[in-house]
Amino acid sequence: MKTRAAYWLFIILLPACSTISPEPHYYTLGTPTSTLVSSTSNANYRISVGPIVIPEIVNRPQIVLEKDPNQVTVAEQHRWAQPLQKEISRALTNSLSQQLNGAWVTDSRQISNGNIDYQILVDVQRFESRPGEAAIIEALWKVRRTAGEDTKIGKSVVREATNGNSYDTLVAAHERAIVSMSREIAAVIRASWGK
């Protein structure tokens, strides 16, 4: 009797076991750089990055893929390691730190506005992921100098080829797109205020 009950329990549970989904893969937009100015005491000027605004359609843990102009797919097993806004902010912060010598660049949530020389606000209009094709970022940004309230406004439209069909190459293309955007922002800071 026990053998028959065990058999039926096994038969009932077997389909449930076969539908267990695989572990998700987590992605990040770059790694922290070792060349960052570590404290405000040795920095010539301080920059705050953020807030970052992103489209609602990509504001989720999963990577959202563009299939065609009117269709997207949510990649359930391929996710951002932290909220996408934080990933973009971190990647932008790291890239600006490398490009602006003597700058102490940090996320806006880690510093009060009274302690910064420049604030960078970013409104991401498009954050498109097209596997095997390209990563596209279109963003409006504003660089505000806190002394004198001087503000410079710009727009970046960057399309980076994925150089492959994997999620790794897609995420790497997004990282390159953010680096390109940071170059444009850094150029404005250097040209406008001689940094």
mmCIF file of C-alpha atoms in Angstrom:
data_model
loop_
_atom_site.group_PDB
_atom_site.id
_atom_site.type_symbol
_atom_site.label_atom_id
_atom_site.label_comp_id
_atom_site.label_asym_id
_atom_site.label_seq_id
_atom_site.Cartn_x
_atom_site.Cartn_y
_atom_site.Cartn_z
ATOM 1 C CA MET A 1 0.000 0.000 0.000
ATOM 2 C CA LYS A 2 2.815 2.387 0.894
ATOM 3 C CA THR A 3 4.601 1.561 -2.359
ATOM 4 C CA ARG A 4 1.505 2.346 -4.418
ATOM 5 C CA ALA A 5 1.018 5.698 -2.581
ATOM 6 C CA ALA A 6 4.668 6.601 -3.110
ATOM 7 C CA TYR A 7 4.346 5.743 -6.809
ATOM 8 C CA TRP A 8 1.310 8.016 -7.289
ATOM 9 C CA LEU A 9 2.963 10.819 -5.340
ATOM 10 C CA PHE A 10 5.989 10.525 -7.625
ATOM 11 C CA ILE A 11 3.766 10.626 -10.738
ATOM 12 C CA ILE A 12 1.933 13.733 -9.444
ATOM 13 C CA LEU A 13 5.113 15.607 -8.511
ATOM 14 C CA LEU A 14 7.111 14.714 -11.630
ATOM 15 C CA PRO A 15 5.594 17.419 -13.889
ATOM 16 C CA ALA A 16 6.162 20.050 -11.182
ATOM 17 C CA CYS A 17 9.838 19.126 -11.006
ATOM 18 C CA SER A 18 10.257 19.411 -14.754
ATOM 19 C CA THR A 19 8.880 22.980 -14.810
ATOM 20 C CA ILE A 20 11.438 24.433 -12.409
ATOM 21 C CA SER A 21 12.876 27.434 -14.197
ATOM 22 C CA PRO A 22 16.632 27.888 -14.458
ATOM 23 C CA GLU A 23 18.500 30.341 -12.263
ATOM 24 C CA PRO A 24 18.480 33.895 -13.669
ATOM 25 C CA HIS A 25 21.655 35.517 -14.974
ATOM 26 C CA TYR A 26 22.555 38.954 -13.578
ATOM 27 C CA TYR A 27 24.291 41.732 -15.514
ATOM 28 C CA THR A 28 25.970 44.976 -14.563
ATOM 29 C CA LEU A 29 27.061 47.971 -16.605
ATOM 30 C CA GLY A 30 30.785 47.853 -15.932
ATOM 31 C CA THR A 31 32.868 47.535 -12.830
ATOM 32 C CA PRO A 32 34.131 50.226 -10.477
ATOM 33 C CA THR A 33 37.418 51.724 -11.609
ATOM 34 C CA SER A 34 40.527 51.875 -9.438
ATOM 35 C CA THR A 35 41.486 55.336 -10.725
ATOM 36 C CA LEU A 36 38.715 57.236 -8.940
ATOM 37 C CA VAL A 37 39.667 60.154 -6.715
ATOM 38 C CA SER A 38 38.928 58.567 -3.367
ATOM 39 C CA SER A 39 38.027 61.582 -1.252
ATOM 40 C CA THR A 40 36.971 65.197 -1.567
ATOM 41 C CA SER A 41 40.183 66.346 0.140
ATOM 42 C CA ASN A 42 42.326 65.603 -2.959
ATOM 43 C CA ALA A 43 39.657 66.619 -5.497
ATOM 44 C CA ASN A 44 39.782 69.880 -7.435
ATOM 45 C CA TYR A 45 36.010 69.852 -7.885
ATOM 46 C CA ARG A 46 33.013 67.678 -6.997
ATOM 47 C CA ILE A 47 30.349 66.337 -9.334
ATOM 48 C CA SER A 48 27.037 64.741 -8.433
ATOM 49 C CA VAL A 49 25.419 62.416 -11.000
ATOM 50 C CA GLY A 50 21.657 62.116 -10.843
ATOM 51 C CA PRO A 51 18.871 61.800 -10.513
ATOM 52 C CA ILE A 52 18.591 59.532 -13.547
ATOM 53 C CA VAL A 53 15.145 59.138 -15.126
ATOM 54 C CA ILE A 54 14.448 56.129 -17.363
ATOM 55 C CA PRO A 55 11.421 55.048 -19.442
ATOM 56 C CA GLU A 56 8.874 52.995 -17.497
ATOM 57 C CA ILE A 57 9.015 50.210 -20.071
ATOM 58 C CA VAL A 58 12.605 49.332 -19.014
ATOM 59 C CA ASN A 59 12.161 50.155 -15.328
ATOM 60 C CA ARG A 60 12.130 46.517 -14.192
ATOM 61 C CA PRO A 61 14.700 43.920 -13.098
ATOM 62 C CA GLN A 62 14.543 42.020 -16.403
ATOM 63 C CA ILE A 63 16.287 43.138 -19.584
ATOM 64 C CA VAL A 64 13.666 44.344 -22.063
ATOM 65 C CA LEU A 65 14.350 43.455 -25.705
ATOM 66 C CA GLU A 66 13.091 45.361 -28.749
ATOM 67 C CA LYS A 67 11.771 42.852 -31.287
ATOM 68 C CA ASP A 68 10.325 45.335 -33.763
ATOM 69 C CA PRO A 69 8.922 48.887 -33.548
ATOM 70 C CA ASN A 70 5.727 47.711 -31.834
ATOM 71 C CA GLN A 71 6.823 44.687 -29.825
ATOM 72 C CA VAL A 72 9.068 44.036 -26.849
ATOM 73 C CA THR A 73 10.039 40.905 -24.959
ATOM 74 C CA VAL A 74 10.918 40.708 -21.274
ATOM 75 C CA ALA A 75 13.908 38.387 -20.806
ATOM 76 C CA GLU A 76 12.793 36.727 -17.578
ATOM 77 C CA GLN A 77 16.079 34.885 -16.949
ATOM 78 C CA HIS A 78 18.355 37.855 -17.805
ATOM 79 C CA ARG A 79 18.250 40.614 -15.211
ATOM 80 C CA TRP A 80 20.071 43.709 -14.040
ATOM 81 C CA ALA A 81 22.113 43.185 -10.872
ATOM 82 C CA GLN A 82 20.490 46.289 -9.362
ATOM 83 C CA PRO A 83 17.800 48.718 -10.571
ATOM 84 C CA LEU A 84 18.641 50.009 -14.054
ATOM 85 C CA GLN A 85 18.714 53.639 -12.862
ATOM 86 C CA LYS A 86 21.474 52.716 -10.401
ATOM 87 C CA GLU A 87 23.352 50.755 -13.072
ATOM 88 C CA ILE A 88 23.295 53.747 -15.449
ATOM 89 C CA SER A 89 24.286 56.139 -12.664
ATOM 90 C CA ARG A 90 27.189 53.936 -11.593
ATOM 91 C CA ALA A 91 28.460 53.465 -15.160
ATOM 92 C CA LEU A 92 28.197 57.198 -15.869
ATOM 93 C CA THR A 93 29.898 58.070 -12.582
ATOM 94 C CA ASN A 94 32.788 55.684 -13.264
ATOM 95 C CA SER A 95 33.273 56.927 -16.810
ATOM 96 C CA LEU A 96 33.211 60.611 -15.846
ATOM 97 C CA SER A 97 35.720 59.902 -13.064
ATOM 98 C CA GLN A 98 38.129 58.535 -15.647
ATOM 99 C CA GLN A 99 37.638 61.411 -18.081
ATOM 100 C CA LEU A 100 37.709 64.396 -15.735
ATOM 101 C CA ASN A 101 41.092 64.549 -14.008
ATOM 102 C CA GLY A 102 40.903 65.838 -10.468
ATOM 103 C CA ALA A 103 37.134 65.377 -10.175
ATOM 104 C CA TRP A 104 35.415 63.585 -7.338
ATOM 105 C CA VAL A 105 32.333 62.108 -9.030
ATOM 106 C CA THR A 106 29.605 60.409 -7.047
ATOM 107 C CA ASP A 107 25.980 59.361 -7.192
ATOM 108 C CA SER A 108 23.556 62.111 -6.144
ATOM 109 C CA ARG A 109 22.211 59.916 -3.332
ATOM 110 C CA GLN A 110 25.629 59.902 -1.647
ATOM 111 C CA ILE A 111 26.266 63.636 -1.331
ATOM 112 C CA SER A 112 24.291 66.724 -0.359
ATOM 113 C CA ASN A 113 23.841 69.487 -2.935
ATOM 114 C CA GLY A 114 25.670 71.946 -0.697
ATOM 115 C CA ASN A 115 28.921 70.005 -1.154
ATOM 116 C CA ILE A 116 29.068 69.848 -4.959
ATOM 117 C CA ASP A 117 30.371 72.084 -7.735
ATOM 118 C CA TYR A 118 28.400 70.469 -10.592
ATOM 119 C CA GLN A 119 25.212 68.449 -10.790
ATOM 120 C CA ILE A 120 24.418 66.240 -13.796
ATOM 121 C CA LEU A 121 20.755 65.415 -14.406
ATOM 122 C CA VAL A 122 19.907 62.756 -17.004
ATOM 123 C CA ASP A 123 16.552 61.971 -18.609
ATOM 124 C CA VAL A 124 16.930 58.769 -20.637
ATOM 125 C CA GLN A 125 14.335 58.923 -23.413
ATOM 126 C CA ARG A 126 15.265 55.590 -25.066
ATOM 127 C CA PHE A 127 17.113 52.574 -23.694
ATOM 128 C CA GLU A 128 16.709 49.969 -26.399
ATOM 129 C CA SER A 129 18.223 46.497 -26.444
ATOM 130 C CA ARG A 130 18.301 44.792 -29.839
ATOM 131 C CA PRO A 131 20.137 41.451 -29.605
ATOM 132 C CA GLY A 132 22.512 40.785 -32.479
ATOM 133 C CA GLU A 133 22.080 44.359 -33.643
ATOM 134 C CA ALA A 134 22.608 47.303 -31.305
ATOM 135 C CA ALA A 135 22.145 49.006 -27.953
ATOM 136 C CA ILE A 136 20.596 52.458 -28.304
ATOM 137 C CA ILE A 137 20.554 55.208 -25.720
ATOM 138 C CA GLU A 138 18.959 58.597 -26.272
ATOM 139 C CA ALA A 139 19.153 60.994 -23.347
ATOM 140 C CA LEU A 140 18.643 64.624 -22.492
ATOM 141 C CA TRP A 141 21.088 65.892 -19.891
ATOM 142 C CA LYS A 142 21.747 69.009 -17.949
ATOM 143 C CA VAL A 143 25.000 70.085 -16.276
ATOM 144 C CA ARG A 144 24.396 72.669 -13.586
ATOM 145 C CA ARG A 145 27.199 74.619 -11.958
ATOM 146 C CA THR A 146 26.086 75.291 -8.400
ATOM 147 C CA ALA A 147 28.118 78.508 -8.047
ATOM 148 C CA GLY A 148 26.231 81.058 -10.096
ATOM 149 C CA GLU A 149 23.530 78.603 -11.177
ATOM 150 C CA ASP A 150 25.009 78.363 -14.700
ATOM 151 C CA THR A 151 23.466 75.468 -16.680
ATOM 152 C CA LYS A 152 24.422 73.714 -19.899
ATOM 153 C CA ILE A 153 21.933 71.446 -21.692
ATOM 154 C CA GLY A 154 22.703 68.666 -24.158
ATOM 155 C CA LYS A 155 21.347 65.613 -25.900
ATOM 156 C CA SER A 156 23.109 62.345 -26.647
ATOM 157 C CA VAL A 157 21.923 59.800 -29.187
ATOM 158 C CA VAL A 158 24.230 56.788 -29.206
ATOM 159 C CA ARG A 159 23.934 53.524 -31.124
ATOM 160 C CA GLU A 160 26.497 50.832 -30.349
ATOM 161 C CA ALA A 161 26.702 47.583 -32.329
ATOM 162 C CA THR A 162 26.424 44.489 -30.148
ATOM 163 C CA ASN A 163 29.174 42.534 -31.977
ATOM 164 C CA GLY A 164 27.377 39.286 -31.158
ATOM 165 C CA ASN A 165 24.061 37.718 -30.209
ATOM 166 C CA SER A 166 24.633 37.110 -26.486
ATOM 167 C CA TYR A 167 23.346 39.104 -23.546
ATOM 168 C CA ASP A 168 26.978 39.779 -22.571
ATOM 169 C CA THR A 169 27.644 41.563 -25.864
ATOM 170 C CA LEU A 170 24.353 43.459 -25.581
ATOM 171 C CA VAL A 171 25.183 44.715 -22.064
ATOM 172 C CA ALA A 172 28.731 45.606 -23.173
ATOM 173 C CA ALA A 173 27.237 47.677 -26.018
ATOM 174 C CA HIS A 174 25.075 49.577 -23.500
ATOM 175 C CA GLU A 175 28.158 50.218 -21.395
ATOM 176 C CA ARG A 176 30.012 51.639 -24.442
ATOM 177 C CA ALA A 177 26.979 53.829 -25.206
ATOM 178 C CA ILE A 178 27.088 55.268 -21.676
ATOM 179 C CA VAL A 179 30.827 55.926 -22.038
ATOM 180 C CA SER A 180 30.113 57.812 -25.285
ATOM 181 C CA MET A 181 27.455 59.881 -23.532
ATOM 182 C CA SER A 182 29.841 60.628 -20.663
ATOM 183 C CA ARG A 183 32.453 61.892 -23.155
ATOM 184 C CA GLU A 184 29.936 64.418 -24.465
ATOM 185 C CA ILE A 185 29.090 65.563 -20.933
ATOM 186 C CA ALA A 186 32.769 65.768 -19.939
ATOM 187 C CA ALA A 187 33.535 67.823 -23.065
ATOM 188 C CA VAL A 188 30.854 70.352 -22.084
ATOM 189 C CA ILE A 189 32.291 70.651 -18.568
ATOM 190 C CA ARG A 190 35.835 71.159 -19.892
ATOM 191 C CA ALA A 191 34.784 73.642 -22.622
ATOM 192 C CA SER A 192 32.437 75.668 -20.449
ATOM 193 C CA TRP A 193 34.373 75.829 -17.207
ATOM 194 C CA GLY A 194 37.924 74.853 -18.148
ATOM 195 C CA LYS A 195 38.093 71.608 -16.166
#
